C-alpha atoms as an extended CHARMM CRD file, in Angstrom:
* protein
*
       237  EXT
         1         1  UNK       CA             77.7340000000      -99.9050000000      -69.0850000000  PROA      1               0.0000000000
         2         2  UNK       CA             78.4090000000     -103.6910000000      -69.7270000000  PROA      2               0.0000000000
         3         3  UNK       CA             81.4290000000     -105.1800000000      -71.6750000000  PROA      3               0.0000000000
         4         4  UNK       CA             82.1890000000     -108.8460000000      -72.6010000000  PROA      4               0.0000000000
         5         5  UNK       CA             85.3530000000     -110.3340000000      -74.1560000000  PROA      5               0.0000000000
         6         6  UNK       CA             85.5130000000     -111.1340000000      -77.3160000000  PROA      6               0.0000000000
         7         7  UNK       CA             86.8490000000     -114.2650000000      -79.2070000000  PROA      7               0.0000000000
         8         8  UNK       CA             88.7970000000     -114.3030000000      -82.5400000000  PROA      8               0.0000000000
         9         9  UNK       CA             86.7680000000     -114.0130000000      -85.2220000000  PROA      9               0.0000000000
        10        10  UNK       CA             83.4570000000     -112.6250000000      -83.8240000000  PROA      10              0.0000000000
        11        11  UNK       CA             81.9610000000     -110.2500000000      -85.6820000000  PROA      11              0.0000000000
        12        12  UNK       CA             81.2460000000     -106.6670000000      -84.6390000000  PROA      12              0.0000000000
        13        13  UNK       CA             77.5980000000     -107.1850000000      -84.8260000000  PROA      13              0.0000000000
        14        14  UNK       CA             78.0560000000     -110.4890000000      -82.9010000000  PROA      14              0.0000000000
        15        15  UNK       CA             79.9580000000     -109.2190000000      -80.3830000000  PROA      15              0.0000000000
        16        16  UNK       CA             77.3650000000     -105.8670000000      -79.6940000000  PROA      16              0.0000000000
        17        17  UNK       CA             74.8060000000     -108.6090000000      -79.4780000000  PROA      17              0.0000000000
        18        18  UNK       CA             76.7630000000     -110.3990000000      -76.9810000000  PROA      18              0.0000000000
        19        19  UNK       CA             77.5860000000     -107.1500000000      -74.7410000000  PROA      19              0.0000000000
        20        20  UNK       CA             73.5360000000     -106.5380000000      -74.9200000000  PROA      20              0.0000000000
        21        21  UNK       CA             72.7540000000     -110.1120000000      -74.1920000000  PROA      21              0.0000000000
        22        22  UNK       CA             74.7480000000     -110.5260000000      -71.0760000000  PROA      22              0.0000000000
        23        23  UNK       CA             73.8960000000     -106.8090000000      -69.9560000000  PROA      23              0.0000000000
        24        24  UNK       CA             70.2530000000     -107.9280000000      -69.9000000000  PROA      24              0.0000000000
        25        25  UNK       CA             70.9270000000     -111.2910000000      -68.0300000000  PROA      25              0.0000000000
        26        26  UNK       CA             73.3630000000     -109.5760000000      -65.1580000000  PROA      26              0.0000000000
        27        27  UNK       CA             69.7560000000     -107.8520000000      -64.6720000000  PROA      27              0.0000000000
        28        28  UNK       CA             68.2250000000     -111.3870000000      -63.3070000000  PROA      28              0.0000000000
        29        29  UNK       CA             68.3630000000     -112.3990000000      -59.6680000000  PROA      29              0.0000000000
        30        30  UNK       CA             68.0050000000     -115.9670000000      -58.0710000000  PROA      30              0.0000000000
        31        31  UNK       CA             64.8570000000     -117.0000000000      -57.5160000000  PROA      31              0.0000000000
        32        32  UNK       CA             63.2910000000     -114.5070000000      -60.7750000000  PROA      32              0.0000000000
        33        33  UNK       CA             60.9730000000     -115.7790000000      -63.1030000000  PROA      33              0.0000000000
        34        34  UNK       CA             62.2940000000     -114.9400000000      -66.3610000000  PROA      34              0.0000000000
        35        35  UNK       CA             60.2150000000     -114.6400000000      -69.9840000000  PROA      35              0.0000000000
        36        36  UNK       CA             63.2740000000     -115.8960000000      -72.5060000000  PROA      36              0.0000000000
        37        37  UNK       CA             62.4750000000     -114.7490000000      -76.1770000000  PROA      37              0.0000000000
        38        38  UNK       CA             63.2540000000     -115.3150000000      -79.4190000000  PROA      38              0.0000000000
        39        39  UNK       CA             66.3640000000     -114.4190000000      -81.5280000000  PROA      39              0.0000000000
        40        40  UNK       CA             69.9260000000     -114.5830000000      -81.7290000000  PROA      40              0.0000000000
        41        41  UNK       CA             70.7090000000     -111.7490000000      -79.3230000000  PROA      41              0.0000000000
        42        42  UNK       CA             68.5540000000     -113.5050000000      -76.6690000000  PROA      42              0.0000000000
        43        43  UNK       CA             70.3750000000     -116.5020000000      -77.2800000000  PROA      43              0.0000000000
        44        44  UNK       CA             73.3010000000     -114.2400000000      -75.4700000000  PROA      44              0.0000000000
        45        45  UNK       CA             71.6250000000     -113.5590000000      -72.8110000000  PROA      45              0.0000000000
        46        46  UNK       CA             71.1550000000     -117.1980000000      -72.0520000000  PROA      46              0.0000000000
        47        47  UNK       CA             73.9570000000     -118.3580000000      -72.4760000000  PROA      47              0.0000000000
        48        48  UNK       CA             75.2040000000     -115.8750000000      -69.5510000000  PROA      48              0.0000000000
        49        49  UNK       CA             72.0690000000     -117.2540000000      -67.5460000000  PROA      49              0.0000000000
        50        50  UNK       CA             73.2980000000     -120.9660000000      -68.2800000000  PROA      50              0.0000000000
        51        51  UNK       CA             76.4430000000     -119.7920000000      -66.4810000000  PROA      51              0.0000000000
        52        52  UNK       CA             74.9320000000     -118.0160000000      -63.6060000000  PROA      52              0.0000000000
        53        53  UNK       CA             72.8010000000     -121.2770000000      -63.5220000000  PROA      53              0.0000000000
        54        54  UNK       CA             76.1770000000     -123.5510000000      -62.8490000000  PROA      54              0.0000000000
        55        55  UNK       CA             77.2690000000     -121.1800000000      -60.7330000000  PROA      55              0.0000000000
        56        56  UNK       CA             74.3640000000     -121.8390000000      -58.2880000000  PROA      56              0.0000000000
        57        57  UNK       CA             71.6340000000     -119.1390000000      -59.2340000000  PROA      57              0.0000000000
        58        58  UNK       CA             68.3180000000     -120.6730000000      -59.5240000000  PROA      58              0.0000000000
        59        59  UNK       CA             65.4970000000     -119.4220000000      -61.8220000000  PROA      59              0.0000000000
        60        60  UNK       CA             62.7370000000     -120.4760000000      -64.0850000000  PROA      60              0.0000000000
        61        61  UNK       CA             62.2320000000     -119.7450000000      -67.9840000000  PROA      61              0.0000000000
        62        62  UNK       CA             58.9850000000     -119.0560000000      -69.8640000000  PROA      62              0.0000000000
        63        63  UNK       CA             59.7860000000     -119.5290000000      -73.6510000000  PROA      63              0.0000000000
        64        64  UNK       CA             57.9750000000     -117.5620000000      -76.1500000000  PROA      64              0.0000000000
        65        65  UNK       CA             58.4270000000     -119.7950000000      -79.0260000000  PROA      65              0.0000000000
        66        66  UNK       CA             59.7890000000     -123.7460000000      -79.7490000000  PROA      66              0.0000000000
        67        67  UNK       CA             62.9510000000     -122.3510000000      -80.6450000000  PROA      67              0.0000000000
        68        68  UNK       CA             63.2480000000     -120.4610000000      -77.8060000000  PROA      68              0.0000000000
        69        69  UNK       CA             62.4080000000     -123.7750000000      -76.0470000000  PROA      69              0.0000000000
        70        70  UNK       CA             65.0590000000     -125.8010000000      -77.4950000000  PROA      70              0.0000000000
        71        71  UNK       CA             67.8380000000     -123.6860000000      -77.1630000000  PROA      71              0.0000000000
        72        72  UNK       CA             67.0400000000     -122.9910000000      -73.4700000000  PROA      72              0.0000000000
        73        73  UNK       CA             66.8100000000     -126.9710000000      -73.0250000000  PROA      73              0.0000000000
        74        74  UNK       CA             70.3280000000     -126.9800000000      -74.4680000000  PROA      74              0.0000000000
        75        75  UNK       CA             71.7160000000     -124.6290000000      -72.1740000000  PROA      75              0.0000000000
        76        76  UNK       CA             69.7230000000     -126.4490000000      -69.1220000000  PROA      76              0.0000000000
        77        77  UNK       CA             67.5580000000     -123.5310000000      -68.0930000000  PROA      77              0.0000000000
        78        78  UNK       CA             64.3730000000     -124.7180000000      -66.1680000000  PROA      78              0.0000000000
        79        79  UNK       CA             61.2630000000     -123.6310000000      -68.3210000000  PROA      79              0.0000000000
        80        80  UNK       CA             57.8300000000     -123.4980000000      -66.9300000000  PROA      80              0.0000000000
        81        81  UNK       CA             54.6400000000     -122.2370000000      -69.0020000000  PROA      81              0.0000000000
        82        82  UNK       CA             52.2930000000     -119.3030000000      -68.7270000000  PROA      82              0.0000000000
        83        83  UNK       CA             49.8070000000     -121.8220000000      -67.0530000000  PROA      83              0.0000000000
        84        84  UNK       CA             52.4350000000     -122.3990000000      -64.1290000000  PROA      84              0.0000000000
        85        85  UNK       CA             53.0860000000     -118.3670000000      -63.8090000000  PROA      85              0.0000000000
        86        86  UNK       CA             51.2200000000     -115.4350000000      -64.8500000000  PROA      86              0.0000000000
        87        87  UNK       CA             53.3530000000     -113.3260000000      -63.3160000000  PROA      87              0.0000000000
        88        88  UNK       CA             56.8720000000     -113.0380000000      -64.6530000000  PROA      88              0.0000000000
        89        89  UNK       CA             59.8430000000     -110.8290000000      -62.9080000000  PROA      89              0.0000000000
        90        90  UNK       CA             61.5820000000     -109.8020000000      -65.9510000000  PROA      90              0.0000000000
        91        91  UNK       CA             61.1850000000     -111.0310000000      -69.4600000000  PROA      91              0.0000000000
        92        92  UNK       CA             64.3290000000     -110.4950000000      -72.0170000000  PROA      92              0.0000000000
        93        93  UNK       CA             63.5440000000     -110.3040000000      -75.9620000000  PROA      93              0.0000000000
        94        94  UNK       CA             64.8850000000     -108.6520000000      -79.2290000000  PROA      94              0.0000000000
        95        95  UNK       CA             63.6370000000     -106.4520000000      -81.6060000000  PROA      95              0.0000000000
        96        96  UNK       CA             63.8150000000     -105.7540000000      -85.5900000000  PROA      96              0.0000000000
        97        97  UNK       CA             63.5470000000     -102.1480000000      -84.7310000000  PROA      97              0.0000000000
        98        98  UNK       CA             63.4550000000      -99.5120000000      -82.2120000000  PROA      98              0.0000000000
        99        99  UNK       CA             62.7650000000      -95.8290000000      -82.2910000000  PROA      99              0.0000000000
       100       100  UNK       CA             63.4380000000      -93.3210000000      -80.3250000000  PROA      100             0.0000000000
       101       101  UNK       CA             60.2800000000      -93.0720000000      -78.0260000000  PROA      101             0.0000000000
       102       102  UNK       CA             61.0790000000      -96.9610000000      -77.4900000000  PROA      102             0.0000000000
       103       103  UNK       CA             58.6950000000      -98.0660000000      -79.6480000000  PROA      103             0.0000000000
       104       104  UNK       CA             59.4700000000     -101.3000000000      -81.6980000000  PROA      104             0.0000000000
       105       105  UNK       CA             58.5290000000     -103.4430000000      -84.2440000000  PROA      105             0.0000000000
       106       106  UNK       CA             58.9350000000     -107.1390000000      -83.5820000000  PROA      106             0.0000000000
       107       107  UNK       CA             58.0840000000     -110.5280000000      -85.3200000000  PROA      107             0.0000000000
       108       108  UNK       CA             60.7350000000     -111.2420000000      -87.9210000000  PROA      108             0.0000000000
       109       109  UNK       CA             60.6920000000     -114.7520000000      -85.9580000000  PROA      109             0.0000000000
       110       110  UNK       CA             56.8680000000     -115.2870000000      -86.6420000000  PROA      110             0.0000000000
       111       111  UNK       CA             56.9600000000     -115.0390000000      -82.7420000000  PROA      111             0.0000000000
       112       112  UNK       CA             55.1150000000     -111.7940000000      -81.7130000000  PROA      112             0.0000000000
       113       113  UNK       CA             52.3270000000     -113.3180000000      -80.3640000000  PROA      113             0.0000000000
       114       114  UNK       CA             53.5290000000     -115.4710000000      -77.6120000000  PROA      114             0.0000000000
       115       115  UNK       CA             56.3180000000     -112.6320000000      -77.0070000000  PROA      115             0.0000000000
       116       116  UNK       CA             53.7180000000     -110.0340000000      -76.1190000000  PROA      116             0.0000000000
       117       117  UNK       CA             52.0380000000     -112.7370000000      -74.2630000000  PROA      117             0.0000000000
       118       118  UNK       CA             54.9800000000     -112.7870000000      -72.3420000000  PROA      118             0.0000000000
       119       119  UNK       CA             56.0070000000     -109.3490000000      -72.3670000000  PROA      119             0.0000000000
       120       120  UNK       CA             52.0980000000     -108.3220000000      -70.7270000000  PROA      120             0.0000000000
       121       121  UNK       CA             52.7240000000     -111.3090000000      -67.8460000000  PROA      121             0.0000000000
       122       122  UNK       CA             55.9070000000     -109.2350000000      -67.0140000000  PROA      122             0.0000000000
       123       123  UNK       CA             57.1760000000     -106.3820000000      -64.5650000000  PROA      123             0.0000000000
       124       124  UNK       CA             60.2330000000     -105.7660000000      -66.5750000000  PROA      124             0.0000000000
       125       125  UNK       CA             60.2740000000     -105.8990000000      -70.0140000000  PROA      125             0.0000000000
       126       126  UNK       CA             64.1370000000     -105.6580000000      -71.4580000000  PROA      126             0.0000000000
       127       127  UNK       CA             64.9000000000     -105.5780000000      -75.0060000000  PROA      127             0.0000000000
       128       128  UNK       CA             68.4840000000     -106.5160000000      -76.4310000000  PROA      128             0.0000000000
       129       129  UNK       CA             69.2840000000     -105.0460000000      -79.2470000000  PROA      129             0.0000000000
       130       130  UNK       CA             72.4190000000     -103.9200000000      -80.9440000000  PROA      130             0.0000000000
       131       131  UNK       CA             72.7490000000     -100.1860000000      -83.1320000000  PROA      131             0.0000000000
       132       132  UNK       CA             71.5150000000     -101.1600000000      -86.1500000000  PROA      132             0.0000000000
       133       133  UNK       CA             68.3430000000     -101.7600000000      -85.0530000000  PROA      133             0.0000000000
       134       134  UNK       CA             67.7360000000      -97.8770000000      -83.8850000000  PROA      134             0.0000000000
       135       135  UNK       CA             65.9870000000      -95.9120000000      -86.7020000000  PROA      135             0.0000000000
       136       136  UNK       CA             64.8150000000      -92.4050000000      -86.6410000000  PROA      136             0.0000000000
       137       137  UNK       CA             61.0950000000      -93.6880000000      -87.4230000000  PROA      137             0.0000000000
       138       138  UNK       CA             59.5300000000      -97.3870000000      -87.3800000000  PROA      138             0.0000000000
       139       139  UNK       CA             59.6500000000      -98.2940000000      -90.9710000000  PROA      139             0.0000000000
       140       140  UNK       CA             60.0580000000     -102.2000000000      -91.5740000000  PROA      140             0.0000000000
       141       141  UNK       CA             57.7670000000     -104.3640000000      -92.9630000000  PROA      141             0.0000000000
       142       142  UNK       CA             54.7360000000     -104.8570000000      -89.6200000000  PROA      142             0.0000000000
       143       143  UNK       CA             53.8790000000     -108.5350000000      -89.2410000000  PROA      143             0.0000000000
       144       144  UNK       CA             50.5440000000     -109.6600000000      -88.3700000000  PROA      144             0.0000000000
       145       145  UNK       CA             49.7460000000     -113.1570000000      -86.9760000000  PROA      145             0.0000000000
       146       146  UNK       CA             46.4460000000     -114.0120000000      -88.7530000000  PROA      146             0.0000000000
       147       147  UNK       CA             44.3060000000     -117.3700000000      -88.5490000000  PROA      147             0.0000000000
       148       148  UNK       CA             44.4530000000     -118.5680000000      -91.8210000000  PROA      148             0.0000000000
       149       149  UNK       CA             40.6060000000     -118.4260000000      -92.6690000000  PROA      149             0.0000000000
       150       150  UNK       CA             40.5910000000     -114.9570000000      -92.2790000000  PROA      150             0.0000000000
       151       151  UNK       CA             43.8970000000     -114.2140000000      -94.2470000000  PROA      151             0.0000000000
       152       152  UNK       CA             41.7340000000     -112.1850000000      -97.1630000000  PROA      152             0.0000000000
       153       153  UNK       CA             40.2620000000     -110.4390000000      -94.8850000000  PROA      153             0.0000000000
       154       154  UNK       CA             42.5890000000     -109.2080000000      -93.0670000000  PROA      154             0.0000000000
       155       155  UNK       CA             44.7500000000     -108.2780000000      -95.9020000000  PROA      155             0.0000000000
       156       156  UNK       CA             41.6350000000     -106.4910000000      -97.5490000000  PROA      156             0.0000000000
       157       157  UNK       CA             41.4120000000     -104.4980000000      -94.0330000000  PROA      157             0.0000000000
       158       158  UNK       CA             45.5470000000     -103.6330000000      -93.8220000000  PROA      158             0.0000000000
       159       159  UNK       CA             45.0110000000     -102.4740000000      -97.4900000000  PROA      159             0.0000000000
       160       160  UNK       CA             42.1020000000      -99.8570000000      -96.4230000000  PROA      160             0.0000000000
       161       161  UNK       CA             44.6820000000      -98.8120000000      -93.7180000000  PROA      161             0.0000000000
       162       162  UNK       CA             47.2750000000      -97.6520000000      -96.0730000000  PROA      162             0.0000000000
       163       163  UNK       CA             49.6320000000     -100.9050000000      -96.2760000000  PROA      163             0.0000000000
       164       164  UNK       CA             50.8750000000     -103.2660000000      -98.4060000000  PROA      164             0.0000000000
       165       165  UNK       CA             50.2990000000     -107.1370000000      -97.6090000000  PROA      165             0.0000000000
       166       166  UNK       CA             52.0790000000     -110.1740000000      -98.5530000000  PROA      166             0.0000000000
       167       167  UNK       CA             51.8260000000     -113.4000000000      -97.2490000000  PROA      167             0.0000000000
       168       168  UNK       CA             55.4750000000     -114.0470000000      -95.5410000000  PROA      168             0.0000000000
       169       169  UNK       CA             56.2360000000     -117.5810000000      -97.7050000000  PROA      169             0.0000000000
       170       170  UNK       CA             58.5050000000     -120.2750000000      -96.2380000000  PROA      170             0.0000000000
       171       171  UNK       CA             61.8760000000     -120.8930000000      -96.8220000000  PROA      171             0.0000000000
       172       172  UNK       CA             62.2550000000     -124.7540000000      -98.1070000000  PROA      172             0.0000000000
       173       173  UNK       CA             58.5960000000     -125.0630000000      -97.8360000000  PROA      173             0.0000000000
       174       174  UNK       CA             56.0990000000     -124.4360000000     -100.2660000000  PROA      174             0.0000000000
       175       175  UNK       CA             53.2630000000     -122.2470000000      -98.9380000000  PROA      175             0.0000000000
       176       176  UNK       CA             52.9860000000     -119.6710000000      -96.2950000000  PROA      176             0.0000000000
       177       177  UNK       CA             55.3260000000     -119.8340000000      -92.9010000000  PROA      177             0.0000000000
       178       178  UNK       CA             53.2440000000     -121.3630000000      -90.1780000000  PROA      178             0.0000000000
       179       179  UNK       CA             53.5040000000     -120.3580000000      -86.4350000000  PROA      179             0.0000000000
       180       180  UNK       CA             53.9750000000     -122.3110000000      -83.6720000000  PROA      180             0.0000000000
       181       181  UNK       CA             49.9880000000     -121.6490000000      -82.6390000000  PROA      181             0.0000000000
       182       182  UNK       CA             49.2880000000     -123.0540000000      -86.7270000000  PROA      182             0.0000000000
       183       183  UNK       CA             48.4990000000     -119.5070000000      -87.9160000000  PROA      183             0.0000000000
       184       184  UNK       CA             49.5390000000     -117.5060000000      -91.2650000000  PROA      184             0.0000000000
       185       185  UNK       CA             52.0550000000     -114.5150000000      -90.7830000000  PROA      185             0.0000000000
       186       186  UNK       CA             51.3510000000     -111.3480000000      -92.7190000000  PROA      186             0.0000000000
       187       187  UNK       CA             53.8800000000     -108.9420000000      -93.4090000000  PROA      187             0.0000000000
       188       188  UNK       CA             52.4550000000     -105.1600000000      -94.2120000000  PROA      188             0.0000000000
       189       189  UNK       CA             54.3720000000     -102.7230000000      -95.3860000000  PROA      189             0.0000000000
       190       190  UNK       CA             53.3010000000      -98.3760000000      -94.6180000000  PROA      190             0.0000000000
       191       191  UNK       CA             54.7280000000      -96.0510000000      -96.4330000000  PROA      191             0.0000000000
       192       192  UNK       CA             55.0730000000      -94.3340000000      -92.7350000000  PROA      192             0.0000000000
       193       193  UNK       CA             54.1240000000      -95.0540000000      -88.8650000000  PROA      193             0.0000000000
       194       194  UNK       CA             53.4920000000      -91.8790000000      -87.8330000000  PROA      194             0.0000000000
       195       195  UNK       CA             51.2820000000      -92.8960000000      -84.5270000000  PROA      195             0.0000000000
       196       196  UNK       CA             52.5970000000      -96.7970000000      -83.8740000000  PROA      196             0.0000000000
       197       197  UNK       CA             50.4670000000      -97.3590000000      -80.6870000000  PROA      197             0.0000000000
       198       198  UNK       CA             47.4950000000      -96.0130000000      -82.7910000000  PROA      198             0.0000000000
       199       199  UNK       CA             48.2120000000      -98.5760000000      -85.5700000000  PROA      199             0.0000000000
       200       200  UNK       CA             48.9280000000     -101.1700000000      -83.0530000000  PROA      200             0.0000000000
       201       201  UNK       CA             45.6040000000     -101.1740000000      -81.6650000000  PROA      201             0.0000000000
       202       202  UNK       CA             43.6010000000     -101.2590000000      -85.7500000000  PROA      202             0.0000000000
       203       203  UNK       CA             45.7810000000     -103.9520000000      -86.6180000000  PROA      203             0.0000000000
       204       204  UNK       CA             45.1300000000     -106.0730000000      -83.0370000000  PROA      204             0.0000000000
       205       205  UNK       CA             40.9450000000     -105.3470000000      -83.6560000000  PROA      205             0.0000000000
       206       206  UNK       CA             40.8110000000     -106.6820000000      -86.9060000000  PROA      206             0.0000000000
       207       207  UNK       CA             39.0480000000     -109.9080000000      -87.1310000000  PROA      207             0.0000000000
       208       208  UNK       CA             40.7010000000     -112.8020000000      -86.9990000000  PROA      208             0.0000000000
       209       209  UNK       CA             44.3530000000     -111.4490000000      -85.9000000000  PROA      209             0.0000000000
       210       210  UNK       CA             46.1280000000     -112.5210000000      -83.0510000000  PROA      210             0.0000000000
       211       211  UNK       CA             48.4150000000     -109.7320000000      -82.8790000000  PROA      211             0.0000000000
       212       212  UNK       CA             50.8100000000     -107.2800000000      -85.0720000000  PROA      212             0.0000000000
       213       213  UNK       CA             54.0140000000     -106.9950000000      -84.3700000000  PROA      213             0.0000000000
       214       214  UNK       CA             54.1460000000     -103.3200000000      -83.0760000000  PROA      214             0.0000000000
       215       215  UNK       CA             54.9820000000     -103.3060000000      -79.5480000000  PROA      215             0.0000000000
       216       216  UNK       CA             54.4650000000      -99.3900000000      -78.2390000000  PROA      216             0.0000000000
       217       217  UNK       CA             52.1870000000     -100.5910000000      -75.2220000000  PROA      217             0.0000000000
       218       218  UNK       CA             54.9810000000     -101.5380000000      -73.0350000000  PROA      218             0.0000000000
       219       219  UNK       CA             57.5560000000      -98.5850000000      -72.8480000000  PROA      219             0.0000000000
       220       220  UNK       CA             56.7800000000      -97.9820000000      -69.1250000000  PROA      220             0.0000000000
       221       221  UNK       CA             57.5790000000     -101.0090000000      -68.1250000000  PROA      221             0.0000000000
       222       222  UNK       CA             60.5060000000     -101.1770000000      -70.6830000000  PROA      222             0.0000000000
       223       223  UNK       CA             64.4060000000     -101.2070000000      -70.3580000000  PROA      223             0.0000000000
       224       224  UNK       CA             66.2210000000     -101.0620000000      -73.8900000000  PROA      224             0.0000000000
       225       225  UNK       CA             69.5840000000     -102.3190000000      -74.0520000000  PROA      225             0.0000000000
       226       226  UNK       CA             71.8740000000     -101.4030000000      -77.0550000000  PROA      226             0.0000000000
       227       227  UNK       CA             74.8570000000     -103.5600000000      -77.4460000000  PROA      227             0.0000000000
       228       228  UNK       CA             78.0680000000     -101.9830000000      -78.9760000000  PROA      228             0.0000000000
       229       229  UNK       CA             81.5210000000     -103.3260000000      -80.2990000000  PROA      229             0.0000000000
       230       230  UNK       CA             82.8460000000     -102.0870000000      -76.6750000000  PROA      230             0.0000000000
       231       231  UNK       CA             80.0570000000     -102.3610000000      -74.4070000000  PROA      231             0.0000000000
       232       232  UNK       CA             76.1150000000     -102.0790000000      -73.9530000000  PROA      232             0.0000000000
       233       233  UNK       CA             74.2470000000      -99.4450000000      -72.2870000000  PROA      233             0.0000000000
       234       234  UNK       CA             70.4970000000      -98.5100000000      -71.7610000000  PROA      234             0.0000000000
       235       235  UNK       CA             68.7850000000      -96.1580000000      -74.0250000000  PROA      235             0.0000000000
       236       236  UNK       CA             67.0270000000      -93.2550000000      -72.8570000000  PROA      236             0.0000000000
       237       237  UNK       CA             63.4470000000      -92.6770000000      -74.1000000000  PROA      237             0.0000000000
């Protein structure tokens, strides 16, 4: 069990992603190699390791997505690429949802792609959540990373699956949302998951995806961490 302090007029939501945040970075050791992902609860987490940093600790970060980048620049955490280490210690990232076999679904950020990227390279995956991201079954919205030449194609394919696809649109942008690799994002919708790691690995094959955003691959090498108002703790799966 973990437990921050909390400031005057935090939220309760902001403070359970705080309490999972800095639960996940107390888990890094000098001298780790650390994947840093993408989201607000993450952002926790480094700011704990920006600490830990001025306090003497030495490590390196491998971003999973230019916004993961920047705010790791502003909190002066080292970054290093995939090219410099294919072999990562421990990587920290969020989730949209989590079930209770510790299966997620993961991409509201348009980031999936570089996070399982990341999440593969590492021996410890740790995912920060806090409890209203836990649902009985996976049910949100799946994203799929598509290039954008094969966007009708791969919606025709998620149709014959069972789901419903949009293309996600951007917000004070006309057109679709564009990754940071210059791809479309997809966003299918199942009326239920009932075998995730199954659907994982259709979605992944079609042509011209990069990769959904079900993670159920990794829950061996996974440690979830569920941030409440009073403190975080690891869920069992």
């Amino acid at each position: 069990m973990y437990m921050t302090s909390s400031s005057v007029g935090e939220s309760d939501q902001n403070v359970s992603k705080k309490n999972a945040g800095y639960y996940a970075a107390e888990l890094v050791r000098d001298g780790m190699v650390v994947g840093l992902g993408t989201g607000s609860t993450v952002f926790y987490a480094m700011e704990r390791l920006a600490e830990k940093i001025r306090d003497g600790m030495n490590i390196v970060g491998i971003p999973t997505s230019y916004q993961a980048e920047c705010r790791a620049r502003e909190y002066g955490i080292p970054l290093a690429t995939l090219h410099d280490y294919t072999e990562l210690d421990i990587a920290i990232d969020g989730a949209d949802q989590i079930d209770p076999k510790g299966f997620l679904i993961k991409g509201r950020g348009a980031a999936q792609t570089q996070e399982r990227c990341v999440a593969a390279a590492s021996r410890l995956f740790v995912v920060v959540a806090d409890v209203s991201k836990q649902t009985p079954s996976l049910s949100a919205p799946v994203p799929v990373e598509v290039i954008p030449s094969a966007a009708s194609l791969a919606a025709k394919m998620l149709s014959a699956m069972g789901g419903t696809p949009v293309v996600r649109e951007g917000v004070k942008k006309d057109g679709p949302v564009i990754t940071d690799n210059g791809n479309w994002i997809i966003d299918c919708t199942f009326a239920e998951i009932p075998d995730p790691l199954a659907l994982e690995t259709d979605i992944n094959n079609i042509p011209g995806v990069l990769s959904c955003g079900i993670f159920a691959e990794f829950t061996e090498k996974s440690k979830i961490v569920i941030g409440k108002k009073e403190s975080a703790e690891i869920m069992l799966f």
